[in-house]
Amino acid sequence: MRYSLRPRHNETYVSPDPATNPDDRLTEKGSPRRKSTKRSITDCQVDEYVPTGRQKKKRESTPASWDILDVEKKDTAFRGRLGYACLNTLLRSKKPAAEAIFCSRTCRIESIKKKGVDWVKDLGQKNAEDMLKIIEWNERNHIRFMRISSGMFPFASHETYGYSLAYCAALLSEVGTLAEKYGHRLTVHPGQYTQLGSPREAVLRSSIRDLEYHCEMLDLMGVGPDGVIVIHGGGVYGDKEATLARIKETIRVDLPKNVRDRLVLENDELCYTAAELLPICKELEVPLVFDYHHDMLNPSPGLPPARIMEEANEIFRRRGIKPKQHYSEPREGAVGIMERRAHSDRCQILPQGVPEDMDLMIEAKDKEQAVLQLYRTYDLHPVNYESLRPPKDKELEESIGKSVRKARLYESQGDIDT
């Protein structure tokens, strides 16, 4: 069933005025094009020029209509903030490509060698400039919680080609000021190569540099203690107990105070359960972010989620930091651990037992669209029709890759314990 053209009580149109809604501008030959408030949801591309030989041929613009289906309404007592990670799919897909808005422009080391560090710094500045636009879009769409891309400043923590973010201090301060003005929470989540329990000195030093980079970014934004740095326990290196001891020692001895003050740990789906991380978190007063999906795949024996959340949130409260959690769902039709650990495009429900005022990061492939769908499902906030896009069909079949197909084969042969 398609939407009618009238918004419901909790769903509104985006303003058609380009002065108040800069992301709703469509230009043709340099002039803003005003849009009627009574229209179907469309994504009209501007005219593009496509080279044909020596000449450039004008391609006709083709409006695409979106079929936005109704959602099944559900009730909830949840009134916290929902967030998404790193990328706004709607802004990233703007046409022409030069108008795309995103914060993860990057490059290769070879490009830095050829073009110099100032060139890569310019990429970081463009990323930070777009962060301002994303925050404005988030505010218009009632999304006040976001994870900043770790790739905001490419290679900033690299041993050889790294650089300070001081050159971008004024712009980063502007980003933080805007987020504070709207009451938005900004956090970061360094990737899988940040391993505080690694037995290799080079890996450990690289991990600490990466945490320092993320901390510098948040500090220059002026983000308060709620701007946490989330990491997993990492690998076990053949001896989980010894690795946990190294993690604890690294946090206690090697991390600078400003990094440690922002650090939080998260249970993962393969190596470390919440129960295995809680003793470190309690001893060192490092908060624990509870991930529902990871706990489903890698549960804590004898320790139910409600108890984990109670103990984890108590550490947050003692530290004066607002608790946060992560939520995702496996893709439809996924079988075996290697498929079930991959995130679905969207989430169909809120997790059972989520505290009413929790900051919940929705880790779904459709990013902001997944948040907006939950808004509609539970009537959490008004929704702008023109911000909506339909979900993909046949999610699993389209996204399954060679590694997953290989894992499925191994599982069928009994080589992987599911």
Short mmCIF file of C-alpha atoms in Angstrom, two decimals:
data_model
loop_
_atom_site.label_atom_id
_atom_site.label_comp_id
_atom_site.label_asym_id
_atom_site.label_seq_id
_atom_site.Cartn_x
_atom_site.Cartn_y
_atom_site.Cartn_z
CA MET A 1 0.00 0.00 0.00
CA ARG A 2 1.45 3.40 -0.97
CA TYR A 3 1.28 6.46 1.19
CA SER A 4 -1.45 8.95 0.53
CA LEU A 5 -0.17 12.41 -0.22
CA ARG A 6 -1.35 13.72 3.13
CA PRO A 7 1.03 13.21 6.04
CA ARG A 8 -0.28 11.41 9.07
CA HIS A 9 -0.33 13.00 12.49
CA ASN A 10 3.29 12.01 13.11
CA GLU A 11 4.66 12.28 9.57
CA THR A 12 5.31 15.62 7.90
CA TYR A 13 6.58 16.95 4.61
CA VAL A 14 9.98 18.52 4.34
CA SER A 15 9.73 22.23 3.69
CA PRO A 16 9.69 22.97 -0.06
CA ASP A 17 11.53 26.23 0.59
CA PRO A 18 15.22 25.83 -0.35
CA ALA A 19 16.13 28.56 2.14
CA THR A 20 14.97 26.43 5.06
CA ASN A 21 15.70 23.04 3.56
CA PRO A 22 19.02 23.11 1.67
CA ASP A 23 19.00 19.35 1.06
CA ASP A 24 15.73 19.67 -0.88
CA ARG A 25 17.13 21.84 -3.64
CA LEU A 26 16.97 20.68 -7.21
CA THR A 27 18.82 22.85 -9.63
CA GLU A 28 18.38 23.13 -13.35
CA LYS A 29 20.63 25.48 -15.27
CA GLY A 30 21.72 27.05 -11.99
CA SER A 31 18.30 28.08 -10.69
CA PRO A 32 16.54 26.67 -7.64
CA ARG A 33 13.44 24.70 -8.48
CA ARG A 34 10.52 25.09 -6.11
CA LYS A 35 8.46 22.00 -5.38
CA SER A 36 4.82 21.69 -4.50
CA THR A 37 3.95 20.18 -1.15
CA LYS A 38 1.37 17.96 -2.88
CA ARG A 39 3.34 15.39 -4.80
CA SER A 40 4.49 11.84 -4.64
CA ILE A 41 7.86 10.96 -3.18
CA THR A 42 10.37 11.38 -6.01
CA ASP A 43 14.08 11.66 -6.45
CA CYS A 44 14.62 13.84 -9.51
CA GLN A 45 18.12 13.84 -10.89
CA VAL A 46 19.56 17.00 -12.35
CA ASP A 47 20.56 16.96 -15.98
CA GLU A 48 23.93 15.35 -16.58
CA TYR A 49 26.35 15.67 -19.47
CA VAL A 50 27.75 12.43 -20.80
CA PRO A 51 30.77 12.62 -23.13
CA THR A 52 30.31 10.94 -26.52
CA GLY A 53 33.55 11.11 -28.43
CA ARG A 54 34.64 14.75 -28.50
CA GLN A 55 31.15 16.05 -27.92
CA LYS A 56 29.10 16.07 -24.78
CA LYS A 57 25.53 14.90 -25.06
CA LYS A 58 22.88 16.08 -22.65
CA ARG A 59 21.11 13.27 -20.80
CA GLU A 60 17.47 13.82 -19.93
CA SER A 61 16.61 13.82 -16.26
CA THR A 62 14.45 10.93 -15.16
CA PRO A 63 12.35 11.23 -12.02
CA ALA A 64 12.12 8.02 -10.00
CA SER A 65 9.05 7.37 -7.88
CA TRP A 66 9.48 5.55 -4.60
CA ASP A 67 6.92 3.10 -3.30
CA ILE A 68 6.99 3.55 0.46
CA LEU A 69 4.90 0.84 2.07
CA ASP A 70 3.04 1.07 5.34
CA VAL A 71 4.71 -0.49 8.37
CA GLU A 72 3.15 -2.67 11.01
CA LYS A 73 2.58 -0.45 14.04
CA LYS A 74 3.91 -1.56 17.41
CA ASP A 75 3.80 -0.21 20.96
CA THR A 76 6.78 0.56 23.14
CA ALA A 77 7.63 2.47 26.30
CA PHE A 78 11.01 3.38 24.78
CA ARG A 79 11.60 7.12 24.53
CA GLY A 80 15.38 7.25 24.24
CA ARG A 81 17.50 8.25 21.25
CA LEU A 82 18.10 6.05 18.23
CA GLY A 83 21.29 6.60 16.25
CA TYR A 84 23.06 5.37 13.14
CA ALA A 85 26.68 4.88 12.20
CA CYS A 86 29.03 6.90 10.02
CA LEU A 87 27.13 7.28 6.74
CA ASN A 88 23.87 8.88 5.66
CA THR A 89 22.78 6.84 2.64
CA LEU A 90 20.37 9.47 1.34
CA LEU A 91 22.94 12.27 1.37
CA ARG A 92 25.72 10.01 0.08
CA SER A 93 23.67 9.08 -2.99
CA LYS A 94 22.88 12.67 -4.05
CA LYS A 95 23.31 13.35 -7.77
CA PRO A 96 25.45 14.56 -9.39
CA ALA A 97 28.23 12.86 -7.45
CA ALA A 98 29.93 16.19 -6.73
CA GLU A 99 26.97 17.09 -4.49
CA ALA A 100 27.19 13.90 -2.41
CA ILE A 101 27.54 14.55 1.33
CA PHE A 102 29.65 12.15 3.39
CA CYS A 103 32.53 12.05 5.87
CA SER A 104 34.70 9.20 4.65
CA ARG A 105 36.64 10.54 1.66
CA THR A 106 39.89 8.61 1.69
CA CYS A 107 42.90 7.67 -0.41
CA ARG A 108 45.82 5.29 -0.66
CA ILE A 109 49.32 5.72 0.70
CA GLU A 110 50.60 6.03 -2.86
CA SER A 111 48.40 9.09 -3.36
CA ILE A 112 49.86 10.74 -0.26
CA LYS A 113 53.37 10.04 -1.54
CA LYS A 114 52.54 11.68 -4.87
CA LYS A 115 50.35 14.56 -3.71
CA GLY A 116 51.63 15.29 -0.22
CA VAL A 117 50.13 15.48 3.24
CA ASP A 118 48.38 18.79 2.59
CA TRP A 119 46.28 17.07 -0.05
CA VAL A 120 45.09 14.37 2.35
CA LYS A 121 44.45 17.01 5.00
CA ASP A 122 42.15 18.72 2.53
CA LEU A 123 40.14 15.49 2.26
CA GLY A 124 39.73 15.54 6.04
CA GLN A 125 38.59 19.15 5.98
CA LYS A 126 35.94 18.35 3.35
CA ASN A 127 34.76 15.44 5.49
CA ALA A 128 34.43 17.72 8.52
CA GLU A 129 32.55 20.32 6.47
CA ASP A 130 30.06 17.67 5.41
CA MET A 131 29.62 16.63 9.04
CA LEU A 132 27.98 19.99 9.61
CA LYS A 133 25.48 19.25 6.84
CA ILE A 134 24.77 15.79 8.20
CA ILE A 135 24.07 17.16 11.69
CA GLU A 136 21.64 19.67 10.19
CA TRP A 137 19.89 16.89 8.26
CA ASN A 138 19.76 14.73 11.39
CA GLU A 139 18.15 17.56 13.35
CA ARG A 140 15.48 18.11 10.68
CA ASN A 141 14.74 14.38 10.87
CA HIS A 142 14.77 14.10 14.67
CA ILE A 143 17.92 11.91 14.81
CA ARG A 144 20.09 13.15 17.65
CA PHE A 145 22.61 10.37 18.08
CA MET A 146 25.35 9.47 15.58
CA ARG A 147 28.64 7.62 15.31
CA ILE A 148 31.32 9.65 13.53
CA SER A 149 33.24 7.86 10.80
CA SER A 150 36.72 6.77 11.86
CA GLY A 151 37.83 7.70 8.36
CA MET A 152 37.08 11.39 8.84
CA PHE A 153 40.79 12.20 8.62
CA PRO A 154 42.48 9.58 6.42
CA PHE A 155 45.70 8.08 7.79
CA ALA A 156 45.85 10.64 10.62
CA SER A 157 47.15 7.97 13.02
CA HIS A 158 49.61 6.41 10.57
CA GLU A 159 53.14 5.96 11.92
CA THR A 160 54.78 7.61 8.89
CA TYR A 161 52.09 9.69 7.20
CA GLY A 162 50.02 10.67 10.22
CA TYR A 163 49.34 14.28 11.17
CA SER A 164 47.82 16.43 13.90
CA LEU A 165 44.24 17.66 13.58
CA ALA A 166 45.20 21.11 14.88
CA TYR A 167 44.95 22.53 11.35
CA CYS A 168 41.21 21.75 11.45
CA ALA A 169 40.59 22.82 15.06
CA ALA A 170 38.26 25.72 14.23
CA LEU A 171 36.09 23.61 11.95
CA LEU A 172 35.93 20.72 14.41
CA SER A 173 34.93 23.17 17.14
CA GLU A 174 32.13 24.34 14.85
CA VAL A 175 30.96 20.72 14.44
CA GLY A 176 30.92 20.19 18.20
CA THR A 177 29.16 23.48 18.84
CA LEU A 178 26.42 22.62 16.36
CA ALA A 179 25.93 19.18 17.91
CA GLU A 180 25.74 20.72 21.37
CA LYS A 181 23.26 23.36 20.17
CA TYR A 182 20.86 20.64 19.04
CA GLY A 183 21.59 18.23 21.89
CA HIS A 184 23.11 15.58 19.62
CA ARG A 185 25.38 12.85 20.94
CA LEU A 186 28.49 12.03 18.89
CA THR A 187 30.57 8.90 19.51
CA VAL A 188 33.26 6.89 17.68
CA HIS A 189 34.04 3.20 17.20
CA PRO A 190 37.59 2.38 15.98
CA GLY A 191 37.81 -0.70 13.80
CA GLN A 192 39.04 -4.25 14.12
CA TYR A 193 42.75 -3.37 13.93
CA THR A 194 42.64 -1.59 17.28
CA GLN A 195 43.85 -4.44 19.48
CA LEU A 196 44.81 -3.54 23.03
CA GLY A 197 45.59 -7.17 23.85
CA SER A 198 47.98 -7.86 21.00
CA PRO A 199 51.28 -9.50 21.99
CA ARG A 200 53.02 -7.58 19.19
CA GLU A 201 54.48 -4.25 20.24
CA ALA A 202 53.99 -2.67 16.80
CA VAL A 203 50.27 -3.56 16.76
CA LEU A 204 49.82 -2.24 20.29
CA ARG A 205 51.53 1.06 19.48
CA SER A 206 49.45 1.45 16.33
CA SER A 207 46.29 0.77 18.34
CA ILE A 208 47.16 3.42 20.90
CA ARG A 209 47.90 5.96 18.15
CA ASP A 210 44.50 5.22 16.64
CA LEU A 211 42.76 5.80 19.96
CA GLU A 212 44.69 9.05 20.41
CA TYR A 213 43.53 10.20 16.98
CA HIS A 214 39.86 9.51 17.79
CA CYS A 215 40.25 11.24 21.14
CA GLU A 216 41.89 14.29 19.55
CA MET A 217 38.96 14.58 17.13
CA LEU A 218 36.40 14.48 19.96
CA ASP A 219 38.45 16.81 22.17
CA LEU A 220 38.77 19.42 19.41
CA MET A 221 35.02 19.23 18.90
CA GLY A 222 34.58 20.00 22.56
CA VAL A 223 32.44 16.90 23.02
CA GLY A 224 31.78 16.05 26.66
CA PRO A 225 32.15 12.70 28.44
CA ASP A 226 29.20 11.19 26.52
CA GLY A 227 31.45 11.19 23.44
CA VAL A 228 32.87 7.75 24.11
CA ILE A 229 35.35 5.64 22.13
CA VAL A 230 33.97 2.10 21.75
CA ILE A 231 36.27 -0.86 21.06
CA HIS A 232 35.97 -4.65 21.16
CA GLY A 233 38.22 -6.89 23.18
CA GLY A 234 39.84 -8.05 19.94
CA GLY A 235 41.56 -11.35 19.27
CA VAL A 236 42.40 -14.02 21.84
CA TYR A 237 45.85 -14.93 20.41
CA GLY A 238 45.62 -18.52 21.55
CA ASP A 239 45.31 -17.65 25.26
CA LYS A 240 42.25 -15.68 26.30
CA GLU A 241 43.24 -15.20 29.94
CA ALA A 242 46.69 -13.89 29.03
CA THR A 243 45.15 -11.56 26.44
CA LEU A 244 42.62 -10.20 28.94
CA ALA A 245 45.53 -9.50 31.31
CA ARG A 246 47.35 -7.57 28.54
CA ILE A 247 44.19 -5.56 27.76
CA LYS A 248 43.88 -4.61 31.41
CA GLU A 249 47.54 -3.63 31.65
CA THR A 250 47.40 -1.55 28.48
CA ILE A 251 44.37 0.38 29.69
CA ARG A 252 45.84 0.92 33.14
CA VAL A 253 49.42 1.79 32.19
CA ASP A 254 49.77 2.76 28.53
CA LEU A 255 46.70 4.79 27.60
CA PRO A 256 46.87 8.57 28.07
CA LYS A 257 44.32 9.83 30.59
CA ASN A 258 42.15 11.65 28.05
CA VAL A 259 41.88 8.45 25.99
CA ARG A 260 41.13 6.28 29.01
CA ASP A 261 38.46 8.75 30.14
CA ARG A 262 36.56 8.15 26.88
CA LEU A 263 37.21 4.42 26.48
CA VAL A 264 34.40 1.87 26.69
CA LEU A 265 34.48 -1.85 25.86
CA GLU A 266 31.89 -3.85 23.92
CA ASN A 267 31.07 -7.56 23.91
CA ASP A 268 31.55 -9.18 20.49
CA GLU A 269 30.07 -12.10 18.59
CA LEU A 270 33.15 -14.35 18.41
CA CYS A 271 35.76 -13.79 21.10
CA TYR A 272 34.64 -12.02 24.27
CA THR A 273 31.27 -12.28 25.96
CA ALA A 274 29.92 -9.52 28.16
CA ALA A 275 30.60 -11.71 31.22
CA GLU A 276 34.28 -11.99 30.24
CA LEU A 277 34.69 -8.23 29.91
CA LEU A 278 32.69 -7.14 32.96
CA PRO A 279 35.44 -7.95 35.53
CA ILE A 280 37.92 -5.67 33.71
CA CYS A 281 35.27 -2.99 33.32
CA LYS A 282 34.40 -3.06 37.02
CA GLU A 283 38.00 -3.09 38.19
CA LEU A 284 39.13 -0.25 35.92
CA GLU A 285 35.82 1.68 35.90
CA VAL A 286 35.66 1.33 32.11
CA PRO A 287 32.01 1.23 30.97
CA LEU A 288 30.64 -1.69 28.96
CA VAL A 289 28.45 -1.18 25.89
CA PHE A 290 26.02 -4.09 25.63
CA ASP A 291 25.43 -5.36 22.07
CA TYR A 292 22.22 -7.39 21.76
CA HIS A 293 23.14 -9.07 18.47
CA HIS A 294 26.55 -10.10 19.73
CA ASP A 295 25.08 -11.46 22.95
CA MET A 296 22.61 -13.54 20.95
CA LEU A 297 25.46 -15.12 18.98
CA ASN A 298 27.96 -15.28 21.83
CA PRO A 299 25.95 -15.33 25.08
CA SER A 300 27.23 -15.18 28.64
CA PRO A 301 26.43 -18.49 30.38
CA GLY A 302 24.54 -17.94 33.60
CA LEU A 303 24.37 -14.18 33.14
CA PRO A 304 21.13 -13.00 31.50
CA PRO A 305 21.06 -9.74 29.47
CA ALA A 306 19.03 -7.92 32.13
CA ARG A 307 21.74 -8.56 34.72
CA ILE A 308 24.51 -7.58 32.30
CA MET A 309 22.75 -4.30 31.50
CA GLU A 310 22.20 -3.53 35.15
CA GLU A 311 25.88 -4.00 36.01
CA ALA A 312 27.13 -2.27 32.86
CA ASN A 313 24.87 0.75 33.27
CA GLU A 314 25.95 1.15 36.87
CA ILE A 315 29.52 1.77 35.68
CA PHE A 316 28.23 4.40 33.26
CA ARG A 317 26.34 6.09 36.09
CA ARG A 318 29.35 6.11 38.41
CA ARG A 319 31.41 7.71 35.66
CA GLY A 320 28.76 10.36 34.89
CA ILE A 321 28.32 9.08 31.31
CA LYS A 322 24.96 8.39 29.71
CA PRO A 323 24.67 4.64 28.96
CA LYS A 324 24.51 3.46 25.37
CA GLN A 325 23.81 0.13 23.69
CA HIS A 326 24.07 -1.39 20.21
CA TYR A 327 21.34 -3.24 18.36
CA SER A 328 21.21 -5.06 15.04
CA GLU A 329 19.48 -8.08 13.53
CA PRO A 330 20.75 -10.91 11.32
CA ARG A 331 19.79 -10.84 7.68
CA GLU A 332 16.61 -12.67 6.79
CA GLY A 333 17.32 -16.29 5.89
CA ALA A 334 20.84 -16.24 7.35
CA VAL A 335 22.11 -19.60 8.61
CA GLY A 336 25.24 -20.40 10.60
CA ILE A 337 27.41 -18.04 12.59
CA MET A 338 29.21 -16.51 9.59
CA GLU A 339 25.95 -15.33 8.02
CA ARG A 340 24.07 -14.51 11.19
CA ARG A 341 26.79 -12.14 12.38
CA ALA A 342 26.24 -9.89 9.34
CA HIS A 343 23.82 -7.02 9.97
CA SER A 344 20.48 -6.77 8.20
CA ASP A 345 19.56 -3.73 6.13
CA ARG A 346 16.91 -2.69 8.66
CA CYS A 347 15.58 -3.70 12.07
CA GLN A 348 12.01 -4.85 12.42
CA ILE A 349 11.69 -4.40 16.19
CA LEU A 350 13.32 -2.74 19.16
CA PRO A 351 15.17 -5.18 21.42
CA GLN A 352 13.36 -6.78 24.31
CA GLY A 353 14.31 -5.28 27.65
CA VAL A 354 15.82 -2.06 26.28
CA PRO A 355 15.69 0.65 29.00
CA GLU A 356 13.18 3.41 28.27
CA ASP A 357 15.72 6.25 28.12
CA MET A 358 18.63 4.39 26.47
CA ASP A 359 20.80 5.78 23.65
CA LEU A 360 20.51 2.89 21.20
CA MET A 361 22.83 2.70 18.20
CA ILE A 362 21.06 0.95 15.31
CA GLU A 363 23.78 -0.94 13.42
CA ALA A 364 21.96 -1.63 10.15
CA LYS A 365 23.11 -1.37 6.55
CA ASP A 366 20.45 1.19 5.64
CA LYS A 367 21.72 3.54 8.34
CA GLU A 368 19.34 6.50 8.74
CA GLN A 369 16.60 4.67 6.83
CA ALA A 370 16.64 1.94 9.48
CA VAL A 371 16.16 4.57 12.19
CA LEU A 372 13.32 6.26 10.30
CA GLN A 373 11.56 2.93 9.84
CA LEU A 374 11.67 2.33 13.59
CA TYR A 375 10.34 5.85 14.13
CA ARG A 376 7.37 4.98 11.93
CA THR A 377 6.86 1.54 13.47
CA TYR A 378 6.73 2.80 17.05
CA ASP A 379 5.54 6.41 16.46
CA LEU A 380 8.68 7.71 18.13
CA HIS A 381 9.05 10.93 16.13
CA PRO A 382 7.48 12.71 13.17
CA VAL A 383 8.89 11.48 9.86
CA ASN A 384 9.58 13.58 6.76
CA TYR A 385 8.15 11.73 3.77
CA GLU A 386 10.84 12.96 1.41
CA SER A 387 13.56 11.45 3.59
CA LEU A 388 12.19 7.93 3.11
CA ARG A 389 13.44 5.30 0.70
CA PRO A 390 12.13 1.74 0.29
CA PRO A 391 14.14 -1.25 1.53
CA LYS A 392 15.92 -3.52 -0.94
CA ASP A 393 14.27 -6.72 -2.07
CA LYS A 394 15.92 -10.09 -1.48
CA GLU A 395 18.39 -8.71 1.03
CA LEU A 396 20.40 -11.87 1.62
CA GLU A 397 20.69 -13.00 -2.00
CA GLU A 398 21.93 -9.60 -3.15
CA SER A 399 24.46 -9.13 -0.37
CA ILE A 400 25.90 -12.59 0.06
CA GLY A 401 29.57 -12.65 -0.83
CA LYS A 402 32.21 -15.21 -1.67
CA SER A 403 33.40 -15.51 1.94
CA VAL A 404 29.88 -16.20 3.19
CA ARG A 405 29.23 -18.78 0.49
CA LYS A 406 32.51 -20.46 1.42
CA ALA A 407 31.57 -20.43 5.11
CA ARG A 408 28.18 -21.92 4.31
CA LEU A 409 29.92 -24.74 2.45
CA TYR A 410 32.26 -25.41 5.35
CA GLU A 411 29.38 -25.39 7.83
CA SER A 412 27.49 -27.93 5.74
CA GLN A 413 30.57 -30.15 5.92
CA GLY A 414 30.81 -29.78 9.68
CA ASP A 415 34.04 -27.73 9.66
CA ILE A 416 32.55 -24.78 11.56
CA ASP A 417 30.72 -25.15 14.84
CA THR A 418 27.44 -23.26 14.56
#
